Amino acid sequence: MLLGVTGGIAAYKTPDLVRLLIKKGFDVRVAMTKNAEQFVTPVSLRSVSGHRVLTADWDTQEDPFDHLNVGAGLSVALIAPATANFLGKLAHGVADDLLLTTVLALECPLYVAPAMNPRMYANPAVQENIKTLTARGITVIPPSAGAMACGDEGEGRLPALETLVALMEKAAGLNADLSGKKIIVTAGPTEEPIDAVRFISNRSSGRMGVAIAEAARERGAEVTLIHGPLAVPVPDNMTDVPVRTAKEMLDALTERFAACDMLVMAAAVSDFRPARVSDAKVKKNGAELSIALEPNPDILERLGRMKGGRVIIGFAAETENLLANAREKLMKKNLDLICANDVSRSDIGFDSAYNEVHIIGRAGEPVLLGRMEKRALAHRILDEAVKLLPPSRAAAQG
Ligand code: CTP
């Protein structure tokens, strides 16, 4: 594959990216712009890739036609990070440096990962260029949201390296380890109505579940996302089943569970619901008001009883005795894996793009997956989950 590096601050991450790609079996050729050299040196990228790097300096090329030669036989090309400048030039066919000339001559699928300040990313000119590139069949990988090097917050960060690697594997047909598998993912909170306008809910944003659904789809699974109200959009190319209450989530799952190979229950299901729901808005009259609550069904416990050969993964939201409590839920709900979350921390979990979990299986020691972006974490969780699926017939025969 070809990795094109342009001059954004995220370029400093590219030696790590190259290392991860090589680990997955890619032979990586790197081409970089002059500005990229402000953030990472050709020598670093040459050291990790094991190949001479194509730089903006034509004189140093071994062959004057390197920009054409490099494209031959490539499975895929990725530009990461892609600056606003690069996107603009590519959208208009400008070829005023070696990387752009190389890219214009490519015949393989091209992916670009824009990374820049969120205000720059939101600029209509940049968005228009992205539209143009997408319309030409180039895959534009949406940037992640979060705190930027400049101190601004918003959409513009280079996605987690693991996400980029998984996309490249998929593009090159290397990683479809969930291909043919039907996976149900639940995400977000449930809402339990009190009256016509009020409800009980929790702080779940749905980001973790959505990240898992997206990662499963990237790995070839047929994904159904059953979710409460989300703070993030539902990704494309999956069956979208919006629900509101725990009861609705249970019904949606009961209908679909038999046909799935794996369930990942990342939803934050409300354990209780108001015993009586008023159709009208409850009026205040100066007196105290108590709301009687009754328990909701434990969805996972019910499905755990009908598990059969399916793989079930749960989450445990804990504020104390993290591992012991999570292990108890794993056994009680008949799960294969549980991801234990410390929800008392403010730097991970609820409302955050980051999470840290301990993955606990039925045997063996818990594995700590340290604080990372939820998108990267989703792939790590699926790495473990895939190992538990029965081998597919094709794999068993082959
Ligand atoms: N869960 C569920 N149905 C519920 C409550 C939780 O299916 N009514 C699922 C969650 O989606 C999660 C797992 O069970 O995958 C554990 O949820 P958690 O809130 O950590 O634990 P609870 O079982 O609700 O126990 P407690 O609130 O007492 O910690």
Short mmCIF file of N, CA, C and O in Angstrom, two decimals, residues 194-258:
data_model
loop_
_atom_site.label_atom_id
_atom_site.label_comp_id
_atom_site.label_asym_id
_atom_site.label_seq_id
_atom_site.Cartn_x
_atom_site.Cartn_y
_atom_site.Cartn_z
N ILE A 194 -42.33 9.43 32.66
CA ILE A 194 -43.03 9.71 33.92
C ILE A 194 -44.43 10.26 33.58
O ILE A 194 -45.42 9.82 34.13
N ASP A 195 -44.42 11.20 32.65
CA ASP A 195 -45.70 11.75 32.16
C ASP A 195 -45.51 12.15 30.70
O ASP A 195 -44.56 11.69 30.05
N ALA A 196 -46.37 13.01 30.21
CA ALA A 196 -46.33 13.35 28.78
C ALA A 196 -45.03 14.01 28.36
O ALA A 196 -44.65 13.95 27.19
N VAL A 197 -44.30 14.65 29.28
CA VAL A 197 -43.11 15.40 28.88
C VAL A 197 -41.84 15.00 29.64
O VAL A 197 -40.74 15.43 29.29
N ARG A 198 -41.98 14.23 30.71
CA ARG A 198 -40.80 13.93 31.54
C ARG A 198 -40.43 12.45 31.47
O ARG A 198 -41.29 11.61 31.23
N PHE A 199 -39.16 12.20 31.72
CA PHE A 199 -38.74 10.80 31.74
C PHE A 199 -37.53 10.62 32.65
O PHE A 199 -36.85 11.59 33.02
N ILE A 200 -37.25 9.35 32.97
CA ILE A 200 -36.03 8.99 33.72
C ILE A 200 -35.05 8.40 32.71
O ILE A 200 -35.43 7.58 31.88
N SER A 201 -33.80 8.86 32.78
CA SER A 201 -32.80 8.31 31.86
C SER A 201 -31.43 8.36 32.52
O SER A 201 -31.34 8.47 33.76
N ASN A 202 -30.37 8.29 31.76
CA ASN A 202 -29.02 8.37 32.33
C ASN A 202 -28.10 9.06 31.34
O ASN A 202 -28.52 9.47 30.26
N ARG A 203 -26.82 9.18 31.72
CA ARG A 203 -25.90 10.03 30.95
C ARG A 203 -25.24 9.34 29.75
O ARG A 203 -24.36 9.89 29.12
N SER A 204 -25.69 8.13 29.44
CA SER A 204 -25.06 7.43 28.31
C SER A 204 -25.24 8.23 27.00
O SER A 204 -26.33 8.71 26.71
N SER A 205 -24.16 8.34 26.21
CA SER A 205 -24.24 9.05 24.92
C SER A 205 -24.45 8.08 23.77
O SER A 205 -24.82 8.47 22.67
N GLY A 206 -24.15 6.81 24.01
CA GLY A 206 -24.25 5.81 22.95
C GLY A 206 -22.97 5.66 22.13
O GLY A 206 -22.90 4.83 21.24
N ARG A 207 -21.94 6.47 22.46
CA ARG A 207 -20.72 6.46 21.64
C ARG A 207 -20.04 5.09 21.61
O ARG A 207 -19.55 4.66 20.57
N MET A 208 -19.99 4.42 22.75
CA MET A 208 -19.26 3.13 22.80
C MET A 208 -19.97 2.10 21.92
O MET A 208 -19.33 1.42 21.12
N GLY A 209 -21.29 2.00 22.07
CA GLY A 209 -22.04 1.03 21.28
C GLY A 209 -21.96 1.34 19.79
O GLY A 209 -21.77 0.44 18.96
N VAL A 210 -22.09 2.61 19.45
CA VAL A 210 -22.03 3.01 18.04
C VAL A 210 -20.64 2.67 17.47
O VAL A 210 -20.53 2.18 16.35
N ALA A 211 -19.61 2.90 18.27
CA ALA A 211 -18.25 2.58 17.81
C ALA A 211 -18.12 1.07 17.55
O ALA A 211 -17.48 0.66 16.57
N ILE A 212 -18.73 0.27 18.40
CA ILE A 212 -18.64 -1.18 18.21
C ILE A 212 -19.42 -1.60 16.95
O ILE A 212 -18.95 -2.40 16.15
N ALA A 213 -20.59 -0.99 16.77
CA ALA A 213 -21.39 -1.32 15.58
C ALA A 213 -20.60 -0.97 14.32
O ALA A 213 -20.55 -1.75 13.36
N GLU A 214 -19.96 0.18 14.34
CA GLU A 214 -19.20 0.64 13.18
C GLU A 214 -17.99 -0.28 12.93
O GLU A 214 -17.71 -0.65 11.79
N ALA A 215 -17.31 -0.64 14.00
CA ALA A 215 -16.14 -1.51 13.86
C ALA A 215 -16.56 -2.88 13.32
O ALA A 215 -15.88 -3.45 12.46
N ALA A 216 -17.69 -3.39 13.81
CA ALA A 216 -18.16 -4.71 13.34
C ALA A 216 -18.49 -4.63 11.85
O ALA A 216 -18.18 -5.55 11.09
N ARG A 217 -19.10 -3.54 11.44
CA ARG A 217 -19.43 -3.37 10.03
C ARG A 217 -18.16 -3.29 9.19
O ARG A 217 -18.05 -3.89 8.13
N GLU A 218 -17.16 -2.56 9.70
CA GLU A 218 -15.89 -2.45 8.97
C GLU A 218 -15.25 -3.82 8.77
O GLU A 218 -14.51 -4.05 7.82
N ARG A 219 -15.54 -4.74 9.70
CA ARG A 219 -14.94 -6.07 9.60
C ARG A 219 -15.86 -7.05 8.88
O ARG A 219 -15.67 -8.25 8.96
N GLY A 220 -16.86 -6.53 8.20
CA GLY A 220 -17.66 -7.37 7.31
C GLY A 220 -18.93 -7.91 7.90
O GLY A 220 -19.64 -8.67 7.23
N ALA A 221 -19.26 -7.57 9.15
CA ALA A 221 -20.48 -8.13 9.76
C ALA A 221 -21.72 -7.43 9.21
O ALA A 221 -21.67 -6.31 8.72
N GLU A 222 -22.84 -8.17 9.32
CA GLU A 222 -24.15 -7.58 9.03
C GLU A 222 -24.65 -7.08 10.38
O GLU A 222 -24.87 -7.89 11.29
N VAL A 223 -24.78 -5.77 10.52
CA VAL A 223 -24.98 -5.20 11.86
C VAL A 223 -26.39 -4.63 12.04
O VAL A 223 -26.91 -3.95 11.15
N THR A 224 -26.99 -4.95 13.18
CA THR A 224 -28.24 -4.30 13.58
C THR A 224 -27.95 -3.50 14.85
O THR A 224 -27.42 -4.04 15.82
N LEU A 225 -28.26 -2.21 14.80
CA LEU A 225 -28.03 -1.35 15.96
C LEU A 225 -29.37 -1.00 16.59
O LEU A 225 -30.20 -0.33 15.98
N ILE A 226 -29.58 -1.53 17.80
CA ILE A 226 -30.82 -1.23 18.54
C ILE A 226 -30.44 -0.21 19.61
O ILE A 226 -29.56 -0.48 20.42
N HIS A 227 -31.07 0.96 19.58
CA HIS A 227 -30.54 2.02 20.42
C HIS A 227 -31.60 2.96 20.97
O HIS A 227 -32.61 3.21 20.31
N GLY A 228 -31.32 3.48 22.13
CA GLY A 228 -32.10 4.57 22.70
C GLY A 228 -31.65 5.87 22.06
O GLY A 228 -30.88 5.86 21.09
N PRO A 229 -32.10 7.01 22.60
CA PRO A 229 -31.71 8.31 22.03
C PRO A 229 -30.20 8.51 22.10
O PRO A 229 -29.62 8.39 23.17
N LEU A 230 -29.58 8.81 20.95
CA LEU A 230 -28.12 8.88 20.88
C LEU A 230 -27.63 10.31 20.74
O LEU A 230 -28.31 11.14 20.13
N ALA A 231 -26.44 10.58 21.26
CA ALA A 231 -25.80 11.89 21.08
C ALA A 231 -24.98 11.93 19.80
O ALA A 231 -24.42 12.96 19.46
N VAL A 232 -24.87 10.80 19.13
CA VAL A 232 -24.07 10.72 17.90
C VAL A 232 -24.93 10.10 16.80
O VAL A 232 -25.87 9.36 17.10
N PRO A 233 -24.62 10.38 15.52
CA PRO A 233 -25.46 9.82 14.46
C PRO A 233 -25.28 8.32 14.29
O PRO A 233 -24.24 7.77 14.65
N VAL A 234 -26.32 7.69 13.76
CA VAL A 234 -26.24 6.25 13.45
C VAL A 234 -25.43 6.10 12.16
O VAL A 234 -25.73 6.76 11.17
N PRO A 235 -24.39 5.28 12.18
CA PRO A 235 -23.58 5.13 10.96
C PRO A 235 -24.38 4.49 9.83
O PRO A 235 -25.41 3.86 10.07
N ASP A 236 -23.88 4.67 8.60
CA ASP A 236 -24.56 4.09 7.43
C ASP A 236 -24.38 2.58 7.39
O ASP A 236 -23.57 2.02 8.11
N ASN A 237 -25.11 1.98 6.49
CA ASN A 237 -24.93 0.56 6.17
C ASN A 237 -25.15 -0.38 7.33
O ASN A 237 -24.41 -1.36 7.49
N MET A 238 -26.11 -0.07 8.17
CA MET A 238 -26.50 -1.03 9.19
C MET A 238 -27.99 -0.89 9.42
O MET A 238 -28.58 0.14 9.07
N THR A 239 -28.62 -1.92 9.98
CA THR A 239 -30.05 -1.83 10.26
C THR A 239 -30.25 -1.01 11.52
O THR A 239 -29.67 -1.32 12.57
N ASP A 240 -31.03 0.03 11.40
CA ASP A 240 -31.19 1.01 12.48
C ASP A 240 -32.53 0.76 13.17
O ASP A 240 -33.58 0.88 12.56
N VAL A 241 -32.49 0.37 14.45
CA VAL A 241 -33.73 0.12 15.19
C VAL A 241 -33.79 1.04 16.40
O VAL A 241 -33.26 0.71 17.48
N PRO A 242 -34.41 2.21 16.26
CA PRO A 242 -34.50 3.10 17.41
C PRO A 242 -35.60 2.64 18.37
O PRO A 242 -36.67 2.21 17.93
N VAL A 243 -35.32 2.69 19.65
CA VAL A 243 -36.33 2.35 20.67
C VAL A 243 -36.26 3.43 21.75
O VAL A 243 -35.35 4.26 21.76
N ARG A 244 -37.21 3.38 22.67
CA ARG A 244 -37.16 4.36 23.74
C ARG A 244 -36.99 3.67 25.11
O ARG A 244 -36.02 3.89 25.79
N THR A 245 -37.90 2.81 25.47
CA THR A 245 -37.87 2.24 26.82
C THR A 245 -37.13 0.90 26.85
O THR A 245 -36.88 0.29 25.81
N ALA A 246 -36.84 0.44 28.07
CA ALA A 246 -36.20 -0.87 28.23
C ALA A 246 -37.11 -1.97 27.67
O ALA A 246 -36.65 -2.92 27.04
N LYS A 247 -38.41 -1.79 27.89
CA LYS A 247 -39.37 -2.79 27.40
C LYS A 247 -39.30 -2.88 25.87
O LYS A 247 -39.29 -3.97 25.29
N GLU A 248 -39.24 -1.70 25.21
CA GLU A 248 -39.14 -1.69 23.74
C GLU A 248 -37.83 -2.33 23.29
O GLU A 248 -37.78 -3.02 22.28
N MET A 249 -36.75 -2.08 24.05
CA MET A 249 -35.45 -2.67 23.68
C MET A 249 -35.52 -4.19 23.82
O MET A 249 -35.04 -4.93 22.95
N LEU A 250 -36.17 -4.65 24.90
CA LEU A 250 -36.33 -6.10 25.09
C LEU A 250 -37.11 -6.70 23.93
O LEU A 250 -36.72 -7.74 23.37
N ASP A 251 -38.21 -6.06 23.54
CA ASP A 251 -39.03 -6.60 22.44
C ASP A 251 -38.23 -6.66 21.14
O ASP A 251 -38.28 -7.65 20.42
N ALA A 252 -37.48 -5.56 20.87
CA ALA A 252 -36.71 -5.51 19.62
C ALA A 252 -35.65 -6.61 19.60
O ALA A 252 -35.38 -7.23 18.56
N LEU A 253 -35.06 -6.87 20.77
CA LEU A 253 -34.02 -7.90 20.85
C LEU A 253 -34.62 -9.30 20.76
O LEU A 253 -34.07 -10.18 20.09
N THR A 254 -35.74 -9.50 21.45
CA THR A 254 -36.35 -10.83 21.46
C THR A 254 -36.70 -11.24 20.04
O THR A 254 -36.53 -12.40 19.66
N GLU A 255 -37.15 -10.28 19.25
CA GLU A 255 -37.54 -10.57 17.87
C GLU A 255 -36.35 -10.99 17.01
O GLU A 255 -36.49 -11.78 16.08
N ARG A 256 -35.15 -10.45 17.33
CA ARG A 256 -34.01 -10.64 16.44
C ARG A 256 -32.92 -11.55 16.97
O ARG A 256 -32.04 -11.97 16.22
N PHE A 257 -32.96 -11.85 18.27
CA PHE A 257 -31.83 -12.54 18.91
C PHE A 257 -31.55 -13.92 18.28
O PHE A 257 -30.39 -14.27 18.05
N ALA A 258 -32.62 -14.67 17.98
CA ALA A 258 -32.44 -16.04 17.48
C ALA A 258 -31.58 -16.06 16.21
O ALA A 258 -30.83 -17.01 15.99
#
